[in-house]
Amino acid sequence: MSRKKKLHPEIKSIKNICDLIEEDESKINPPQHQKRQPGLQNKMHPKPISIYDDYKAAEKLKNKVVVITGGDSGIGRAVAYHSVKEGAKVAFIYLDESADADTTLNEINEMGGEAVAIKQDLSSHSGCKNAVKACLNRFGEVNVLINNIAVQYPTTNVEGISPTDLEKVFATNVFSYFFMIQELLPHLKKDDVILNTTSITAFRGSEHLIDYSATKGAIVSLTRSLATLLIKKGIRVNGVAPGPVWTPLIPASFSEEEVAAFGSQSPMNKPAQPADIAPTYIFLASKDSQFITGQILHPNGGELMV
């Protein structure tokens, strides 16, 4: 009769420690999930880093007015903070995340900056029209438009994408970009800038984010086509395609287990902080990039795009 060999207690404890270490290494972030979209930054742990303490500003956006959709949290908040540090006035638009919007506004005030928070659903033409009107009423002009809002609904098969979700994803991720551009374009002039947030998924695809990836691909084409149209007017149009970034969209989209491993497939084995991404927008919004238009920059942690 065979008997199962027992591990020595000390060996068993070492094996358990090794298992725990292996398990911990696969968890990049604390498991968490939010049952709403958009997600809330004030419910995340750890909180995303919006700007690093050692960031050195150089008045790159002095006296500019920057409009940011989805500027209450995530990448949008980080871009708002960096824009203010660089001397800009900021108008940011949010859906209904009032606590996050208040935090962003208060932080900007503490920086000595000037900003306005505009609550508005941008998934319709009328919503974008109202938002642009509010921005112009406050500041009188706009120099930089940053289209940034997005939603996503992961699914394991294309048949699982409901018509309602599909329409919402395209209305938020693509139509809002078009509508904001249409409403603001008559007010933009030479040397002004339009920046669009796309994604790494537009270039490598995603089997779990098919509709989201399709919208991000549309944004790439929008950016390149619009840049060609507006180059004679001296208006530059570029895009940013981040890789994995620690933002409220992540716990709002994925399960606790998926959130815990989020960023592990990046060559750097971690997600970016919004503070890692925001300087790309500042570069593209400033005169440092005055000979760049129709391009997509890729702050993605080491994935090579061709």
Tab-separated table of C-alpha atoms in Angstrom:
chain	number	residue	atom	x	y	z
A	1	MET	CA	0.000	0.000	0.000
A	2	SER	CA	1.529	3.299	-1.135
A	3	ARG	CA	1.761	6.079	1.319
A	4	LYS	CA	1.847	9.787	0.508
A	5	LYS	CA	5.175	11.216	1.547
A	6	LYS	CA	4.838	13.962	4.134
A	7	LEU	CA	6.901	17.092	3.824
A	8	HIS	CA	9.013	18.091	6.742
A	9	PRO	CA	7.224	21.000	8.491
A	10	GLU	CA	10.122	23.346	7.730
A	11	ILE	CA	10.175	22.357	4.046
A	12	LYS	CA	6.410	22.726	3.878
A	13	SER	CA	6.587	26.224	5.300
A	14	ILE	CA	9.300	27.194	2.797
A	15	LYS	CA	7.124	25.855	-0.036
A	16	ASN	CA	4.205	27.932	1.229
A	17	ILE	CA	6.405	31.033	1.352
A	18	CYS	CA	7.540	30.428	-2.241
A	19	ASP	CA	3.931	29.982	-3.351
A	20	LEU	CA	2.976	33.223	-1.632
A	21	ILE	CA	5.886	35.077	-3.233
A	22	GLU	CA	4.899	33.753	-6.674
A	23	GLU	CA	1.279	34.750	-6.053
A	24	ASP	CA	2.267	38.232	-4.856
A	25	GLU	CA	4.492	38.793	-7.900
A	26	SER	CA	1.488	38.222	-10.177
A	27	LYS	CA	-0.471	40.894	-8.316
A	28	ILE	CA	0.696	44.255	-9.568
A	29	ASN	CA	-2.195	46.145	-7.961
A	30	PRO	CA	-4.534	45.517	-5.017
A	31	PRO	CA	-7.662	43.640	-6.194
A	32	GLN	CA	-10.620	46.021	-6.579
A	33	HIS	CA	-13.701	46.608	-8.709
A	34	GLN	CA	-16.146	49.462	-9.164
A	35	LYS	CA	-19.712	48.812	-10.293
A	36	ARG	CA	-20.053	51.957	-12.383
A	37	GLN	CA	-18.708	53.740	-15.426
A	38	PRO	CA	-17.044	56.168	-15.398
A	39	GLY	CA	-15.012	54.954	-12.447
A	40	LEU	CA	-14.108	57.109	-9.471
A	41	GLN	CA	-10.519	58.014	-8.692
A	42	ASN	CA	-11.334	58.756	-5.050
A	43	LYS	CA	-12.359	55.094	-4.623
A	44	MET	CA	-9.113	53.653	-5.990
A	45	HIS	CA	-6.269	52.275	-3.917
A	46	PRO	CA	-3.565	53.203	-4.310
A	47	LYS	CA	-4.563	56.554	-5.744
A	48	PRO	CA	-3.144	57.269	-9.203
A	49	ILE	CA	-0.282	59.761	-9.308
A	50	SER	CA	-1.301	62.822	-11.318
A	51	ILE	CA	1.941	64.802	-11.167
A	52	TYR	CA	5.341	64.068	-9.670
A	53	ASP	CA	6.759	66.362	-7.010
A	54	ASP	CA	9.941	66.904	-9.016
A	55	TYR	CA	8.170	67.985	-12.226
A	56	LYS	CA	9.938	71.048	-13.630
A	57	ALA	CA	7.626	73.453	-15.442
A	58	ALA	CA	8.915	75.943	-18.007
A	59	GLU	CA	5.871	78.084	-18.922
A	60	LYS	CA	5.332	76.002	-22.061
A	61	LEU	CA	1.612	76.846	-22.113
A	62	LYS	CA	1.742	80.330	-20.640
A	63	ASN	CA	-1.468	82.307	-21.296
A	64	LYS	CA	-3.028	79.397	-23.190
A	65	VAL	CA	-6.550	78.094	-22.569
A	66	VAL	CA	-6.724	74.297	-22.503
A	67	VAL	CA	-9.992	72.340	-22.707
A	68	ILE	CA	-9.880	68.722	-21.522
A	69	THR	CA	-12.739	66.254	-21.812
A	70	GLY	CA	-12.722	63.784	-18.937
A	71	GLY	CA	-10.404	66.056	-16.995
A	72	ASP	CA	-11.709	65.181	-13.536
A	73	SER	CA	-9.595	62.032	-13.130
A	74	GLY	CA	-7.027	59.725	-14.678
A	75	ILE	CA	-4.993	61.009	-17.607
A	76	GLY	CA	-7.281	64.023	-17.966
A	77	ARG	CA	-6.621	65.192	-14.412
A	78	ALA	CA	-2.890	64.691	-14.871
A	79	VAL	CA	-2.926	66.763	-18.063
A	80	ALA	CA	-4.924	69.463	-16.269
A	81	TYR	CA	-2.359	69.664	-13.450
A	82	HIS	CA	0.586	69.772	-15.848
A	83	SER	CA	-1.134	72.393	-18.013
A	84	VAL	CA	-1.690	74.631	-15.000
A	85	LYS	CA	1.926	74.173	-13.922
A	86	GLU	CA	2.941	75.276	-17.419
A	87	GLY	CA	0.912	78.488	-17.127
A	88	ALA	CA	-2.370	77.561	-18.812
A	89	LYS	CA	-5.943	78.186	-17.783
A	90	VAL	CA	-7.984	74.997	-17.849
A	91	ALA	CA	-11.582	74.069	-18.540
A	92	PHE	CA	-12.298	70.402	-17.890
A	93	ILE	CA	-15.514	68.572	-18.631
A	94	TYR	CA	-16.853	65.624	-16.649
A	95	LEU	CA	-19.996	63.484	-16.673
A	96	ASP	CA	-21.198	63.044	-13.091
A	97	GLU	CA	-18.129	62.303	-10.954
A	98	SER	CA	-18.614	65.388	-8.778
A	99	ALA	CA	-16.263	64.312	-5.970
A	100	ASP	CA	-13.390	63.753	-8.411
A	101	ALA	CA	-14.144	67.032	-10.184
A	102	ASP	CA	-14.119	68.907	-6.873
A	103	THR	CA	-10.762	67.379	-5.959
A	104	THR	CA	-9.263	68.364	-9.305
A	105	LEU	CA	-10.604	71.900	-9.020
A	106	ASN	CA	-9.388	72.295	-5.438
A	107	GLU	CA	-5.911	70.996	-6.284
A	108	ILE	CA	-5.634	73.424	-9.190
A	109	ASN	CA	-6.691	76.284	-6.939
A	110	GLU	CA	-4.022	75.266	-4.426
A	111	MET	CA	-1.461	75.374	-7.240
A	112	GLY	CA	-2.484	78.965	-7.864
A	113	GLY	CA	-4.035	78.068	-11.205
A	114	GLU	CA	-7.314	79.036	-12.798
A	115	ALA	CA	-9.816	76.403	-13.882
A	116	VAL	CA	-13.491	75.738	-14.417
A	117	ALA	CA	-15.247	72.372	-14.096
A	118	ILE	CA	-18.145	71.792	-16.497
A	119	LYS	CA	-20.618	68.993	-15.839
A	120	GLN	CA	-21.901	67.748	-19.180
A	121	ASP	CA	-22.680	64.535	-21.058
A	122	LEU	CA	-20.617	64.773	-24.243
A	123	SER	CA	-22.091	61.751	-26.018
A	124	SER	CA	-24.506	64.015	-27.915
A	125	HIS	CA	-23.981	66.974	-30.234
A	126	SER	CA	-26.048	69.224	-27.976
A	127	GLY	CA	-23.941	68.262	-24.956
A	128	CYS	CA	-20.717	69.185	-26.751
A	129	LYS	CA	-22.254	72.421	-27.965
A	130	ASN	CA	-23.226	73.365	-24.421
A	131	ALA	CA	-19.773	72.484	-23.092
A	132	VAL	CA	-17.964	74.585	-25.693
A	133	LYS	CA	-20.294	77.499	-25.022
A	134	ALA	CA	-19.514	77.279	-21.290
A	135	CYS	CA	-15.756	77.221	-21.988
A	136	LEU	CA	-15.940	80.272	-24.227
A	137	ASN	CA	-18.174	82.137	-21.795
A	138	ARG	CA	-15.581	81.630	-19.073
A	139	PHE	CA	-12.326	82.263	-20.936
A	140	GLY	CA	-13.315	83.872	-24.240
A	141	GLU	CA	-11.030	81.640	-26.294
A	142	VAL	CA	-9.567	78.149	-26.542
A	143	ASN	CA	-6.049	77.343	-27.729
A	144	VAL	CA	-5.762	73.626	-27.028
A	145	LEU	CA	-8.506	70.991	-27.229
A	146	ILE	CA	-7.729	67.633	-25.648
A	147	ASN	CA	-10.298	64.956	-26.449
A	148	ASN	CA	-9.861	62.336	-23.778
A	149	ILE	CA	-13.105	60.725	-22.566
A	150	ALA	CA	-13.735	57.005	-23.032
A	151	VAL	CA	-15.776	54.058	-21.819
A	152	GLN	CA	-15.181	50.355	-22.365
A	153	TYR	CA	-17.138	47.154	-21.729
A	154	PRO	CA	-14.982	44.008	-21.880
A	155	THR	CA	-16.542	40.900	-23.390
A	156	THR	CA	-15.261	37.470	-24.384
A	157	ASN	CA	-17.028	37.355	-27.753
A	158	VAL	CA	-18.280	39.764	-30.370
A	159	GLU	CA	-21.807	38.363	-30.084
A	160	GLY	CA	-21.858	39.577	-26.493
A	161	ILE	CA	-21.613	43.246	-27.479
A	162	SER	CA	-25.105	44.656	-27.118
A	163	PRO	CA	-26.379	47.349	-29.505
A	164	THR	CA	-26.833	49.652	-26.505
A	165	ASP	CA	-23.230	49.242	-25.345
A	166	LEU	CA	-21.905	49.549	-28.898
A	167	GLU	CA	-23.754	52.812	-29.445
A	168	LYS	CA	-22.596	54.184	-26.092
A	169	VAL	CA	-18.955	53.287	-26.725
A	170	PHE	CA	-18.938	54.966	-30.136
A	171	ALA	CA	-20.976	57.967	-28.956
A	172	THR	CA	-18.572	58.585	-26.076
A	173	ASN	CA	-15.257	57.580	-27.612
A	174	VAL	CA	-15.677	58.848	-31.186
A	175	PHE	CA	-18.730	61.052	-31.693
A	176	SER	CA	-17.802	63.327	-28.787
A	177	TYR	CA	-14.414	63.931	-30.423
A	178	PHE	CA	-16.084	64.899	-33.703
A	179	PHE	CA	-18.666	67.116	-32.004
A	180	MET	CA	-16.123	68.919	-29.812
A	181	ILE	CA	-13.943	69.579	-32.853
A	182	GLN	CA	-16.911	70.792	-34.913
A	183	GLU	CA	-18.012	73.216	-32.220
A	184	LEU	CA	-14.550	74.550	-31.364
A	185	LEU	CA	-12.966	74.700	-34.802
A	186	PRO	CA	-14.495	78.087	-35.747
A	187	HIS	CA	-12.802	79.530	-32.652
A	188	LEU	CA	-9.349	78.025	-33.250
A	189	LYS	CA	-6.624	79.940	-35.049
A	190	LYS	CA	-3.062	79.552	-36.279
A	191	ASP	CA	-0.771	77.769	-33.786
A	192	ASP	CA	-3.693	76.268	-31.857
A	193	VAL	CA	-3.729	72.532	-31.218
A	194	ILE	CA	-6.096	69.554	-31.160
A	195	LEU	CA	-4.988	66.398	-29.327
A	196	ASN	CA	-6.876	63.111	-29.353
A	197	THR	CA	-6.430	60.217	-26.944
A	198	THR	CA	-6.313	56.885	-28.725
A	199	SER	CA	-4.833	53.644	-27.309
A	200	ILE	CA	-2.309	50.897	-27.797
A	201	THR	CA	-5.298	48.661	-28.619
A	202	ALA	CA	-5.768	50.559	-31.895
A	203	PHE	CA	-2.431	49.145	-33.039
A	204	ARG	CA	-2.261	45.659	-31.520
A	205	GLY	CA	-5.984	44.890	-31.103
A	206	SER	CA	-7.707	43.388	-28.078
A	207	GLU	CA	-9.825	40.257	-28.061
A	208	HIS	CA	-11.683	41.477	-24.959
A	209	LEU	CA	-12.175	45.099	-26.061
A	210	ILE	CA	-13.242	44.758	-29.684
A	211	ASP	CA	-15.616	47.718	-29.876
A	212	TYR	CA	-13.336	49.901	-27.739
A	213	SER	CA	-10.360	49.069	-29.970
A	214	ALA	CA	-12.443	49.918	-33.041
A	215	THR	CA	-13.189	53.360	-31.622
A	216	LYS	CA	-9.528	53.947	-30.883
A	217	GLY	CA	-8.630	52.985	-34.443
A	218	ALA	CA	-11.208	55.488	-35.679
A	219	ILE	CA	-9.531	58.180	-33.566
A	220	VAL	CA	-6.182	57.452	-35.222
A	221	SER	CA	-7.736	57.944	-38.668
A	222	LEU	CA	-9.585	61.053	-37.492
A	223	THR	CA	-6.331	62.528	-36.204
A	224	ARG	CA	-4.386	61.897	-39.398
A	225	SER	CA	-7.167	63.086	-41.705
A	226	LEU	CA	-7.916	66.216	-39.704
A	227	ALA	CA	-4.220	67.093	-39.545
A	228	THR	CA	-4.088	67.007	-43.346
A	229	LEU	CA	-7.161	69.232	-43.583
A	230	LEU	CA	-6.037	71.832	-41.045
A	231	ILE	CA	-2.332	72.081	-41.824
A	232	LYS	CA	-2.894	75.059	-44.151
A	233	LYS	CA	-4.609	76.902	-41.305
A	234	GLY	CA	-1.622	76.328	-39.053
A	235	ILE	CA	-3.622	74.173	-36.620
A	236	ARG	CA	-1.790	71.045	-35.547
A	237	VAL	CA	-3.581	67.762	-34.785
A	238	ASN	CA	-1.862	64.865	-33.035
A	239	GLY	CA	-2.731	61.887	-30.879
A	240	VAL	CA	-1.465	59.974	-27.874
A	241	ALA	CA	-1.742	56.177	-27.649
A	242	PRO	CA	-0.996	55.153	-24.058
A	243	GLY	CA	-0.356	51.602	-22.993
A	244	PRO	CA	-1.741	50.328	-19.653
A	245	VAL	CA	-2.357	53.255	-17.282
A	246	TRP	CA	-3.623	53.162	-13.684
A	247	THR	CA	-6.874	55.126	-14.061
A	248	PRO	CA	-10.476	54.759	-12.813
A	249	LEU	CA	-11.428	53.121	-16.110
A	250	ILE	CA	-9.549	49.986	-15.025
A	251	PRO	CA	-11.420	48.986	-11.825
A	252	ALA	CA	-14.628	50.182	-13.501
A	253	SER	CA	-14.087	47.751	-16.393
A	254	PHE	CA	-12.410	44.617	-15.086
A	255	SER	CA	-12.794	42.019	-12.336
A	256	GLU	CA	-10.764	42.147	-9.123
A	257	GLU	CA	-8.431	39.440	-10.419
A	258	GLU	CA	-7.870	41.238	-13.721
A	259	VAL	CA	-7.249	44.532	-11.952
A	260	ALA	CA	-4.696	42.850	-9.676
A	261	ALA	CA	-2.708	41.707	-12.720
A	262	PHE	CA	-3.253	44.860	-14.785
A	263	GLY	CA	0.016	46.021	-16.327
A	264	SER	CA	1.804	42.692	-15.868
A	265	GLN	CA	1.980	42.131	-19.641
A	266	SER	CA	3.798	45.414	-20.167
A	267	PRO	CA	7.550	45.063	-20.832
A	268	MET	CA	8.026	47.164	-17.685
A	269	ASN	CA	5.765	44.765	-15.737
A	270	LYS	CA	3.603	47.569	-14.359
A	271	PRO	CA	1.007	50.088	-15.473
A	272	ALA	CA	1.955	53.702	-16.058
A	273	GLN	CA	0.819	56.409	-13.702
A	274	PRO	CA	-1.142	59.263	-15.315
A	275	ALA	CA	1.840	61.454	-14.388
A	276	ASP	CA	3.962	59.352	-16.765
A	277	ILE	CA	1.644	60.096	-19.683
A	278	ALA	CA	0.716	63.764	-19.202
A	279	PRO	CA	4.075	65.248	-20.319
A	280	THR	CA	3.472	63.758	-23.774
A	281	TYR	CA	0.381	65.945	-24.090
A	282	ILE	CA	2.286	68.995	-22.857
A	283	PHE	CA	4.963	68.398	-25.482
A	284	LEU	CA	2.391	68.096	-28.269
A	285	ALA	CA	0.449	71.137	-27.052
A	286	SER	CA	3.524	73.360	-26.872
A	287	LYS	CA	5.838	74.971	-29.416
A	288	ASP	CA	8.352	72.215	-28.715
A	289	SER	CA	6.391	70.144	-31.251
A	290	GLN	CA	5.635	72.901	-33.770
A	291	PHE	CA	6.876	70.751	-36.685
A	292	ILE	CA	4.787	67.732	-35.687
A	293	THR	CA	1.249	67.109	-36.934
A	294	GLY	CA	-0.760	64.038	-37.939
A	295	GLN	CA	1.307	61.849	-35.628
A	296	ILE	CA	0.544	59.424	-32.813
A	297	LEU	CA	2.975	59.216	-29.892
A	298	HIS	CA	3.238	55.978	-27.915
A	299	PRO	CA	3.992	56.252	-24.172
A	300	ASN	CA	3.332	52.558	-23.632
A	301	GLY	CA	6.117	51.155	-21.473
A	302	GLY	CA	8.244	49.590	-24.178
A	303	GLU	CA	5.908	47.961	-26.713
A	304	LEU	CA	7.232	48.651	-30.197
A	305	MET	CA	4.655	49.925	-32.685
A	306	VAL	CA	5.249	49.732	-36.443
